[in-house]
PDB file of C-alpha atoms in Angstrom:
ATOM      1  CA  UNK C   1     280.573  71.805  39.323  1.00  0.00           C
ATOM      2  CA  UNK C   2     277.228  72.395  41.621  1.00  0.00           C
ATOM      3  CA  UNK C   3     274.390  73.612  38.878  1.00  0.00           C
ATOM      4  CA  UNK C   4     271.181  73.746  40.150  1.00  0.00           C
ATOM      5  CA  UNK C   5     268.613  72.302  37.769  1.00  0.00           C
ATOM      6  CA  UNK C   6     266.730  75.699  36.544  1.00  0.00           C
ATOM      7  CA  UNK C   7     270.391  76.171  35.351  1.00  0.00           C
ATOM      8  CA  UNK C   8     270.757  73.365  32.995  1.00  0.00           C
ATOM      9  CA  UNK C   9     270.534  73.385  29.389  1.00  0.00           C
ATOM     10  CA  UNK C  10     269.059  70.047  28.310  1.00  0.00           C
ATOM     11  CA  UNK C  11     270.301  70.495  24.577  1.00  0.00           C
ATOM     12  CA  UNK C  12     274.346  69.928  24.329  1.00  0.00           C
ATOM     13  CA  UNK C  13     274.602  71.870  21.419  1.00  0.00           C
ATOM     14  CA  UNK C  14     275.364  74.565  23.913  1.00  0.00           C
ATOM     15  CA  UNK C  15     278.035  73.383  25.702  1.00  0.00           C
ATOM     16  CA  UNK C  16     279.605  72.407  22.265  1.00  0.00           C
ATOM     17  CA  UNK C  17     279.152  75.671  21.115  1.00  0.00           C
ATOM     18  CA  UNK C  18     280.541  77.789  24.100  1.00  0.00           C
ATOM     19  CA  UNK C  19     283.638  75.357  23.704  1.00  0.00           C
ATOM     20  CA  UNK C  20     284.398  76.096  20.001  1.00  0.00           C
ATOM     21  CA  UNK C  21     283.768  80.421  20.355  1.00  0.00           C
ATOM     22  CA  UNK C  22     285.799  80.278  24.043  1.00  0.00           C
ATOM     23  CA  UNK C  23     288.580  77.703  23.332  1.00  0.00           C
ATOM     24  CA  UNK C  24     291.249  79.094  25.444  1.00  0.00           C
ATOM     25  CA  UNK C  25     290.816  76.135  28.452  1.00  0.00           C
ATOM     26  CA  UNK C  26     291.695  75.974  32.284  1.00  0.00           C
ATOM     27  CA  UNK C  27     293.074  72.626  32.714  1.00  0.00           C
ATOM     28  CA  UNK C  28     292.828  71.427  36.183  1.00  0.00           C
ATOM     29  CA  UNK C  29     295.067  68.180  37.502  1.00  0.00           C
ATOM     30  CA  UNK C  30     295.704  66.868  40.994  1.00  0.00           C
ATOM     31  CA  UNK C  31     299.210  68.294  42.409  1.00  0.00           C
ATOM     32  CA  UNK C  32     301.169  66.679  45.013  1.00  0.00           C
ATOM     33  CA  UNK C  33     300.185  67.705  48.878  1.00  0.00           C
ATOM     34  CA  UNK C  34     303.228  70.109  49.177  1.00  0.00           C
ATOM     35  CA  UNK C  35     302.093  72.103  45.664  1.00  0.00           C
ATOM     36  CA  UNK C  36     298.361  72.146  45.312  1.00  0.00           C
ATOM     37  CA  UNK C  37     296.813  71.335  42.142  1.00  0.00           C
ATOM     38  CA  UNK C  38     298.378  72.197  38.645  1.00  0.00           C
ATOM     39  CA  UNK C  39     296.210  74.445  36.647  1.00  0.00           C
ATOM     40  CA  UNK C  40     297.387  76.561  33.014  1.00  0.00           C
ATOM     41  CA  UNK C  41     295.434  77.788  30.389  1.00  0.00           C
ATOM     42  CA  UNK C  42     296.096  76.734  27.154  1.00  0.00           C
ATOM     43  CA  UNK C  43     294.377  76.541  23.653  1.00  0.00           C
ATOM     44  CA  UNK C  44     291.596  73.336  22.887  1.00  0.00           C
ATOM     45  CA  UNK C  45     290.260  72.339  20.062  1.00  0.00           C
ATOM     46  CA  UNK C  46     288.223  69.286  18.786  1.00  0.00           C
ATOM     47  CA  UNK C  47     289.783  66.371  16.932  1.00  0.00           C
ATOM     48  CA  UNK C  48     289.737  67.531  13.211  1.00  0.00           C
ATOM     49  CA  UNK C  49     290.008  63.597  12.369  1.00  0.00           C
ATOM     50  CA  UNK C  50     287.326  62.165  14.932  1.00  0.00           C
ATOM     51  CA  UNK C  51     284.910  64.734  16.423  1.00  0.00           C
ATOM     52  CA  UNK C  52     285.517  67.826  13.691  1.00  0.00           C
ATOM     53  CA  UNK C  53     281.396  68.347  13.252  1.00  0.00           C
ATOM     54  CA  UNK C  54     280.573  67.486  16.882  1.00  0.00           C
ATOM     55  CA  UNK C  55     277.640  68.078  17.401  1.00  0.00           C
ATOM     56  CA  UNK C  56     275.974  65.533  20.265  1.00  0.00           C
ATOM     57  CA  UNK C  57     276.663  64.801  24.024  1.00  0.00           C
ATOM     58  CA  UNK C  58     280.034  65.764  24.811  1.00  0.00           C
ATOM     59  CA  UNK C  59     280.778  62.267  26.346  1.00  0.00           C
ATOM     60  CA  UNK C  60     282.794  60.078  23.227  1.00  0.00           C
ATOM     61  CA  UNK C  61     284.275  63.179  21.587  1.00  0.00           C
ATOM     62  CA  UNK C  62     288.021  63.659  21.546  1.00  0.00           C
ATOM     63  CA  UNK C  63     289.780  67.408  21.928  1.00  0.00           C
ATOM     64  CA  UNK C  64     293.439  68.264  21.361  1.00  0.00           C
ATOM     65  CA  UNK C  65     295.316  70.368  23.373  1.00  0.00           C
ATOM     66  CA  UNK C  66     298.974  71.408  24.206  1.00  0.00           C
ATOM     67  CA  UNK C  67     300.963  72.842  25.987  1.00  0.00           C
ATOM     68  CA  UNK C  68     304.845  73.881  26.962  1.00  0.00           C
ATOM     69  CA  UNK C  69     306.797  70.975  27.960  1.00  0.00           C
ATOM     70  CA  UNK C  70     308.851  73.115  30.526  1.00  0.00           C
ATOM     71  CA  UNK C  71     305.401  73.358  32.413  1.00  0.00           C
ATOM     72  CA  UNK C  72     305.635  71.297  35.644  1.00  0.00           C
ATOM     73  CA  UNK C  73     302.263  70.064  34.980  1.00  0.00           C
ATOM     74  CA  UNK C  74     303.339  68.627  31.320  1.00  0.00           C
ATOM     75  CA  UNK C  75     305.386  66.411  33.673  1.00  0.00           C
ATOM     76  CA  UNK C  76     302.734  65.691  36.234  1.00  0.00           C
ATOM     77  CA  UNK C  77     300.587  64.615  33.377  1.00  0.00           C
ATOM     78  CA  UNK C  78     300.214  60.601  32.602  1.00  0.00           C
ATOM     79  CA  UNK C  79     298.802  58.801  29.949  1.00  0.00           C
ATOM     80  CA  UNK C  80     295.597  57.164  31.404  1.00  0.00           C
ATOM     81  CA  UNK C  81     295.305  59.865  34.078  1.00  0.00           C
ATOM     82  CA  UNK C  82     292.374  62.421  34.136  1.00  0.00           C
ATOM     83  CA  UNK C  83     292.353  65.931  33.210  1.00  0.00           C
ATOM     84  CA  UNK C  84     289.578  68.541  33.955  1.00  0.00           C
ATOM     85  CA  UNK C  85     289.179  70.711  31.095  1.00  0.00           C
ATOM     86  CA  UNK C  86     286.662  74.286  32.154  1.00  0.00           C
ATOM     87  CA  UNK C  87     285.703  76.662  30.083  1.00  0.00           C
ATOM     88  CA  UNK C  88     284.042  80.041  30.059  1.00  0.00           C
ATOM     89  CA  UNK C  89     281.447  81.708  27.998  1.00  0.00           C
ATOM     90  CA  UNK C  90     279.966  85.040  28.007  1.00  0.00           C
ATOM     91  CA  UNK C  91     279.449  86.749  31.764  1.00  0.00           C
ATOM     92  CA  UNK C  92     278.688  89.826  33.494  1.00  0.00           C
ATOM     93  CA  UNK C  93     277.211  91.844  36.654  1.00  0.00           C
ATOM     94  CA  UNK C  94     273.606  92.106  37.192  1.00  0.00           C
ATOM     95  CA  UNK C  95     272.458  95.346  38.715  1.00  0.00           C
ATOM     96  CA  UNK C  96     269.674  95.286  41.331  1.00  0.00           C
ATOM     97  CA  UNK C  97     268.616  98.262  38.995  1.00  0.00           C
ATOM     98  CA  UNK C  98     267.625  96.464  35.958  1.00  0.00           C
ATOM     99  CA  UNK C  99     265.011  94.508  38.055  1.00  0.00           C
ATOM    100  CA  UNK C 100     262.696  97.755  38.823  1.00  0.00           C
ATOM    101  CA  UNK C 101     261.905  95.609  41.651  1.00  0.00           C
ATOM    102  CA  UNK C 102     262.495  95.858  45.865  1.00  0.00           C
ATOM    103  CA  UNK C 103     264.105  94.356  47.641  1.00  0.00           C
ATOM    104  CA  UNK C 104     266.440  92.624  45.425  1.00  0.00           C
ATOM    105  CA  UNK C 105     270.098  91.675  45.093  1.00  0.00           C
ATOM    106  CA  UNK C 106     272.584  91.782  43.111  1.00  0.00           C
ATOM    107  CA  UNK C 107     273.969  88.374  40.937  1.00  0.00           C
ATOM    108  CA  UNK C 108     276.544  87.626  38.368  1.00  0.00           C
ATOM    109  CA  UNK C 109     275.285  86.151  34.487  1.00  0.00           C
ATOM    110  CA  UNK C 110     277.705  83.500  33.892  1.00  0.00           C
ATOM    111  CA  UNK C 111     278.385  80.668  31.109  1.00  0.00           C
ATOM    112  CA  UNK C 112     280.567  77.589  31.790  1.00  0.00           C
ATOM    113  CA  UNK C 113     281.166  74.309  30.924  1.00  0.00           C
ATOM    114  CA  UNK C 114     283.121  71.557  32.974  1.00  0.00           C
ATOM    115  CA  UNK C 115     284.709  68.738  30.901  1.00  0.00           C
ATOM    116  CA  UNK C 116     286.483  65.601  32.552  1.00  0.00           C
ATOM    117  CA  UNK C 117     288.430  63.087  30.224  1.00  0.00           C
ATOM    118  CA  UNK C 118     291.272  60.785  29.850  1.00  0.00           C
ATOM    119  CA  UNK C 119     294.414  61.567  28.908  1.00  0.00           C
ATOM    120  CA  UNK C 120     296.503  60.477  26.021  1.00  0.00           C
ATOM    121  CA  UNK C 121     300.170  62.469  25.845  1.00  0.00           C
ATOM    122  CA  UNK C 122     301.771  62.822  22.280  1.00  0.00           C
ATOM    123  CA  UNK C 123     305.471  61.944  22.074  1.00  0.00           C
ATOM    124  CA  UNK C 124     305.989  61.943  18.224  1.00  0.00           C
ATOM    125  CA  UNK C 125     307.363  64.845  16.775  1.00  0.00           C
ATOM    126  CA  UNK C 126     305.269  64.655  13.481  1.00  0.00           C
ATOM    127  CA  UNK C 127     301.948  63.904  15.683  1.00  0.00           C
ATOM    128  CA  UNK C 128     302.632  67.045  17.831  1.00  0.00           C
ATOM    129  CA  UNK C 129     302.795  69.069  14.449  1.00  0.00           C
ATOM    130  CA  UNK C 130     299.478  67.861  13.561  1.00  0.00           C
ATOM    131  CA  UNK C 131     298.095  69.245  16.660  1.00  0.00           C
ATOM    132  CA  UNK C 132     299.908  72.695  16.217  1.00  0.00           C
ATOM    133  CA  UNK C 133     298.642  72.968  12.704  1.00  0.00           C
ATOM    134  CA  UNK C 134     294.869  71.592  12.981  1.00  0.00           C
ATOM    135  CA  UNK C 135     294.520  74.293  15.677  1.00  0.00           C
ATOM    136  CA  UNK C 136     296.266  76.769  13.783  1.00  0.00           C
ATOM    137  CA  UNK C 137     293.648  75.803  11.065  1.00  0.00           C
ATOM    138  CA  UNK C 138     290.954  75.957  13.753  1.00  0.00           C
ATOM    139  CA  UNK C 139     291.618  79.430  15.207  1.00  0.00           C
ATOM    140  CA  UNK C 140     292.578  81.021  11.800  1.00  0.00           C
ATOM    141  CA  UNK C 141     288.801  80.061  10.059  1.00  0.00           C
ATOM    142  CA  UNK C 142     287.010  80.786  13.422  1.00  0.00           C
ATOM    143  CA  UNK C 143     289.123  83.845  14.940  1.00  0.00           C
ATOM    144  CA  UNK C 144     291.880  85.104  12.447  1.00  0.00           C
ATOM    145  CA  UNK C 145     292.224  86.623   8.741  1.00  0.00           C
ATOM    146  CA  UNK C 146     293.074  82.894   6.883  1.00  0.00           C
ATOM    147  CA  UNK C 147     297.236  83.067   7.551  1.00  0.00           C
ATOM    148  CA  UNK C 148     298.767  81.080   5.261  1.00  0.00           C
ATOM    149  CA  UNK C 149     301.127  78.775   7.751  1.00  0.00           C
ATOM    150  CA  UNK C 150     303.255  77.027   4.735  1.00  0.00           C
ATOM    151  CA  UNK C 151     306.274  79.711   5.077  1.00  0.00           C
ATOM    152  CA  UNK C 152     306.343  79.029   9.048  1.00  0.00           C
ATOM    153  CA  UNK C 153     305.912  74.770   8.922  1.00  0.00           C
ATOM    154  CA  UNK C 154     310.008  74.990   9.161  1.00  0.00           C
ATOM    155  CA  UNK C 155     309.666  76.814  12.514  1.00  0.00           C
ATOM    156  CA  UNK C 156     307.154  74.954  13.712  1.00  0.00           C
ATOM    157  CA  UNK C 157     309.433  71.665  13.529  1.00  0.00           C
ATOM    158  CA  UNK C 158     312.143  73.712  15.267  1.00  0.00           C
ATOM    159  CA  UNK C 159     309.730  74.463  18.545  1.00  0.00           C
ATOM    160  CA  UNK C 160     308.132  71.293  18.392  1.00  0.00           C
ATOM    161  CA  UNK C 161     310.478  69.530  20.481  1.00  0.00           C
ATOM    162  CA  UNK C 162     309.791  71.965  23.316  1.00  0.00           C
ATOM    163  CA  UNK C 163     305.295  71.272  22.853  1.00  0.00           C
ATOM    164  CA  UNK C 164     303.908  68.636  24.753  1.00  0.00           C
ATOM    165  CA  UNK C 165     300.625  67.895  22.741  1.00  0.00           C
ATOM    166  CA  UNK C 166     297.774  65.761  24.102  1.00  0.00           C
ATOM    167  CA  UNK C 167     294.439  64.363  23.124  1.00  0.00           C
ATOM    168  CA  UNK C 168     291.613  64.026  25.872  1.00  0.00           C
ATOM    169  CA  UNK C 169     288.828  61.435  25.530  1.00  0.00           C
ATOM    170  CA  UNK C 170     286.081  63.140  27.301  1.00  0.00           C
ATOM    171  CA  UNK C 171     283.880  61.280  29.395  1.00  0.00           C
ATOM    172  CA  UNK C 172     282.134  63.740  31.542  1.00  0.00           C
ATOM    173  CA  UNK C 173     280.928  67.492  31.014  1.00  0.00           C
ATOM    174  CA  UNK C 174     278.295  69.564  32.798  1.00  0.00           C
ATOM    175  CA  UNK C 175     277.651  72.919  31.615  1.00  0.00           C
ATOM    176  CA  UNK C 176     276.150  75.956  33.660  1.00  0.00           C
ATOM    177  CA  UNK C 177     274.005  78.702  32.016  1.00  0.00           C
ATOM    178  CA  UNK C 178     273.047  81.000  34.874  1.00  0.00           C
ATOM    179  CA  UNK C 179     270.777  83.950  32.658  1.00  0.00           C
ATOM    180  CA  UNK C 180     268.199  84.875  35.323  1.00  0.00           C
ATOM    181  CA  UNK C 181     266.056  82.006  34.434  1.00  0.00           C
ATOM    182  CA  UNK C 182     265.021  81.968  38.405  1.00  0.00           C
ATOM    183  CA  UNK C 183     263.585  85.507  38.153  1.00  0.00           C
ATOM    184  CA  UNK C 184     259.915  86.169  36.558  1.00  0.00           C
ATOM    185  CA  UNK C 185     259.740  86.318  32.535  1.00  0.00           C
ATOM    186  CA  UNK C 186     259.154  90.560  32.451  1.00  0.00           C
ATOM    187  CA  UNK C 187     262.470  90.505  35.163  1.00  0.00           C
ATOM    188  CA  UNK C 188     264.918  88.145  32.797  1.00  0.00           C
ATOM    189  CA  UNK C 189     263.164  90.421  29.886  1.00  0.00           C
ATOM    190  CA  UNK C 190     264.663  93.541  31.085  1.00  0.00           C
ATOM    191  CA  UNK C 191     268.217  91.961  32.048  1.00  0.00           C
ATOM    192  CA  UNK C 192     268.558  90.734  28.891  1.00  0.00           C
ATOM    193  CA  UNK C 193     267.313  94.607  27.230  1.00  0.00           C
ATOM    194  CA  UNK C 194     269.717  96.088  29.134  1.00  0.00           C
ATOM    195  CA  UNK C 195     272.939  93.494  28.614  1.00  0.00           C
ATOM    196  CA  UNK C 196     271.750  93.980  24.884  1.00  0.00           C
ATOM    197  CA  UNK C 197     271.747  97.800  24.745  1.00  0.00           C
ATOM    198  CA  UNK C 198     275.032  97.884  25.961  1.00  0.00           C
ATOM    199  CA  UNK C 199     278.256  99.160  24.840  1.00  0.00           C
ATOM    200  CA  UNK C 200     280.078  95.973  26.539  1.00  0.00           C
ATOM    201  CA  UNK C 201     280.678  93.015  24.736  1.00  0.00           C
ATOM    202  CA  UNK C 202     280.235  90.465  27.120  1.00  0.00           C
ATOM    203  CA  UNK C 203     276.223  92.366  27.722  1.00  0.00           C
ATOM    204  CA  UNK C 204     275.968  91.750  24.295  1.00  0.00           C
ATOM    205  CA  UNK C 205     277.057  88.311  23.762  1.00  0.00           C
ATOM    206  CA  UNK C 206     275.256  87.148  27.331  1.00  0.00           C
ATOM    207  CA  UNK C 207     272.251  89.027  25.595  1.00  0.00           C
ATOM    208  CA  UNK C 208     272.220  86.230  22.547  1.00  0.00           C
ATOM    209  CA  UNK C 209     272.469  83.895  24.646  1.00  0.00           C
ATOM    210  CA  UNK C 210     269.627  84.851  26.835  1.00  0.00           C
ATOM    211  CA  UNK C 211     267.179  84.869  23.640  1.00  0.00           C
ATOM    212  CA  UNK C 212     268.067  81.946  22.962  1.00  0.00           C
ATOM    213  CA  UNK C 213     265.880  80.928  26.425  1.00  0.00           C
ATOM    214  CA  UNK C 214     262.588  79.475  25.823  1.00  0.00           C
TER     215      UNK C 214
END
């Protein structure tokens, strides 16, 4: 991923935390010449037993992730192979009309972060369940209302067979924050007014992170 410097956030804390609130991940493999590229979406979370409280560079953390084993790319997948792992964060449309300045043009707000790391497949059925569950555990404290899996843990083993879990060892990750930080202080001041007074959530949450800017 190009990012041009001005676009760079030197402390990692925020491509750690853009991971955790926008989990759901694009991973991106090399495909065969006929097929292209494999690429599905599927749920990531960090390694409740090495890298649960991450906090530093991304590089040396480990993230689970998993997906159906009917997926062509769960096949194309090797342990040892590399995996590109991208994520997005809050985004939305700049209008020339916030800048109250001529000429001007147009842009697009966007968060992202790029991670690269090595693969490790899961092939035991009990280690696949741990995945399931820790993110399970994850999603339910950060997104849900606390379910209570125990009643479910017998249906779980029943469409385990069918999950092909994986851990990734990440040894690369760039992030891009693109907030207007190339346009003058009063400019990025009223983009991030108007992204904040507005009734759509993605404004809003590209707002926060936009006074969060030095």
């Amino acid at each position: 991923m190009f990012v041009p410097s001005f676009y760079r956030e030197s402390d990692s804390s925020w491509m750690v935390d853009l991971i955790r609130g926008n989990p759901l991940a694009l991973a991106v493999a090399n495909g065969c010449p006929k097929n292209g590229p494999f690429a599905t979406h599927l749920p990531v979370i960090f390694d409740p037993e090495t890298s649960a409280d991450w906090t530093g560079e991304l590089p040396g953390a480990t993230l689970l992730g998993h997906m159906n084993r009917a997926n062509p790319h769960w096949a194309a997948l090797e342990t040892g192979g590399v995996l590109l792992l991208t994520f997005t964060g809050p985004h939305s449309y700049v209008s020339p009309t916030v800048y109250e300045v001529t000429p001007a043009a147009p842009t697009w707000n966007f968060t992202a972060v790029h991670v690269r790391g090595v693969v490790e497949k899961i092939d035991e059925t009990e280690e696949t369940l741990d995945v399931v569950q820790s993110t399970v555990r994850a999603f339910e404290g950060a997104f849900g209302d606390g379910w209570d899996m125990t009643e479910s843990l017998g249906y779980f083993r029943k469409i385990a067979p069918a999950v092909g879990a994986f851990r990734l060892k990440v040894t690369g990750a760039e992030g891009m924050f693109k907030l207007s930080q190339e346009q003058p202080g009063e400019v990025r001041d009223r983009v991030r007014k108007s992204f904040g007074e507005s009734a759509c959530t993605y404004k809003r949450e590209t707002a926060g992170l936009m006074s969060r800017l030095p």
